[in-house]
């Protein structure tokens, strides 16, 4: 078992990359709105 004072496990490497991709996509749509 783990102690109550144990720090939380570090996030997986995929999460930061995924957030970065979403950030780039959102920024791109913000810069150039998609033509619907």
Coordinates of N, CA and C in Angstrom, one line a residue:
X1 N 0.8 -1.2 0.0 CA 0.0 0.0 0.0 C 0.9 1.2 0.0
X2 N 0.2 2.4 -0.3 CA 1.0 3.6 -0.4 C 0.6 4.5 0.8
X3 N 1.6 5.3 1.2 CA 1.3 6.2 2.4 C 0.4 7.4 2.0
X4 N -0.3 7.9 3.0 CA -1.2 9.0 2.7 C -0.4 10.3 2.2
X5 N 0.8 10.4 2.7 CA 1.7 11.5 2.3 C 2.4 11.3 1.0
X6 N 2.2 10.2 0.3 CA 2.9 10.0 -0.9 C 2.4 10.9 -2.0
X7 N 3.3 11.5 -2.8 CA 2.9 12.4 -3.9 C 2.2 11.6 -5.0
X8 N 1.4 12.3 -5.7 CA 0.6 11.6 -6.8 C 1.6 11.2 -7.9
X9 N 1.3 10.1 -8.7 CA 2.1 9.7 -9.7 C 2.2 10.7 -10.9
X10 N 3.3 10.9 -11.5 CA 3.4 11.8 -12.6 C 2.5 11.4 -13.8
X11 N 1.9 12.4 -14.5 CA 1.0 12.1 -15.6 C 1.8 11.4 -16.7
X12 N 1.1 10.7 -17.5 CA 1.7 10.0 -18.7 C 2.2 11.0 -19.7
X13 N 3.1 10.6 -20.6 CA 3.7 11.5 -21.6 C 2.7 11.8 -22.6
X14 N 1.6 11.0 -22.8 CA 0.7 11.3 -23.9 C -0.2 12.5 -23.5
X15 N -0.5 12.7 -22.3 CA -1.4 13.8 -21.9 C -0.8 15.2 -22.3
X16 N 0.4 15.6 -22.0 CA 0.9 16.9 -22.4 C 0.9 17.0 -23.9
X17 N 1.3 16.0 -24.6 CA 1.3 16.1 -26.1 C -0.1 16.3 -26.6
X18 N -1.0 15.6 -26.0 CA -2.4 15.7 -26.5 C -2.9 17.1 -26.3
X19 N -2.6 17.7 -25.1 CA -3.1 19.0 -24.8 C -2.4 20.0 -25.7
X20 N -1.1 19.8 -26.0 CA -0.4 20.6 -26.9 C -1.0 20.6 -28.3
X21 N -1.4 19.4 -28.8 CA -2.0 19.3 -30.1 C -3.3 20.1 -30.1
X22 N -4.2 19.9 -29.1 CA -5.4 20.6 -29.0 C -5.2 22.1 -28.9
X23 N -4.2 22.5 -28.2 CA -3.9 24.0 -28.1 C -3.5 24.5 -29.5
X24 N -2.7 23.8 -30.2 CA -2.3 24.2 -31.6 C -3.5 24.3 -32.5
X25 N -4.4 23.3 -32.4 CA -5.6 23.3 -33.3 C -6.5 24.4 -32.9
X26 N -6.7 24.6 -31.6 CA -7.6 25.7 -31.2 C -7.0 27.0 -31.6
X27 N -5.7 27.2 -31.4 CA -5.1 28.5 -31.8 C -5.2 28.7 -33.3
X28 N -5.0 27.6 -34.1 CA -5.1 27.7 -35.5 C -6.5 28.1 -35.9
X29 N -7.6 27.5 -35.3 CA -8.9 27.9 -35.7 C -9.2 29.3 -35.2
X30 N -8.6 29.7 -34.1 CA -8.8 31.1 -33.6 C -8.2 32.1 -34.6
X31 N -7.0 31.8 -35.1 CA -6.3 32.6 -36.0 C -7.0 32.7 -37.3
X32 N -7.4 31.5 -37.9 CA -8.1 31.4 -39.1 C -9.4 30.6 -38.9
X33 N -10.5 31.3 -38.7 CA -11.8 30.6 -38.5 C -12.1 29.7 -39.7
X34 N -12.5 28.4 -39.4 CA -12.9 27.5 -40.5 C -14.0 28.0 -41.3
X35 N -14.0 27.8 -42.6 CA -15.1 28.2 -43.5 C -16.1 27.1 -43.5
X36 N -17.2 27.3 -42.9 CA -18.3 26.3 -42.9 C -19.2 26.5 -44.1

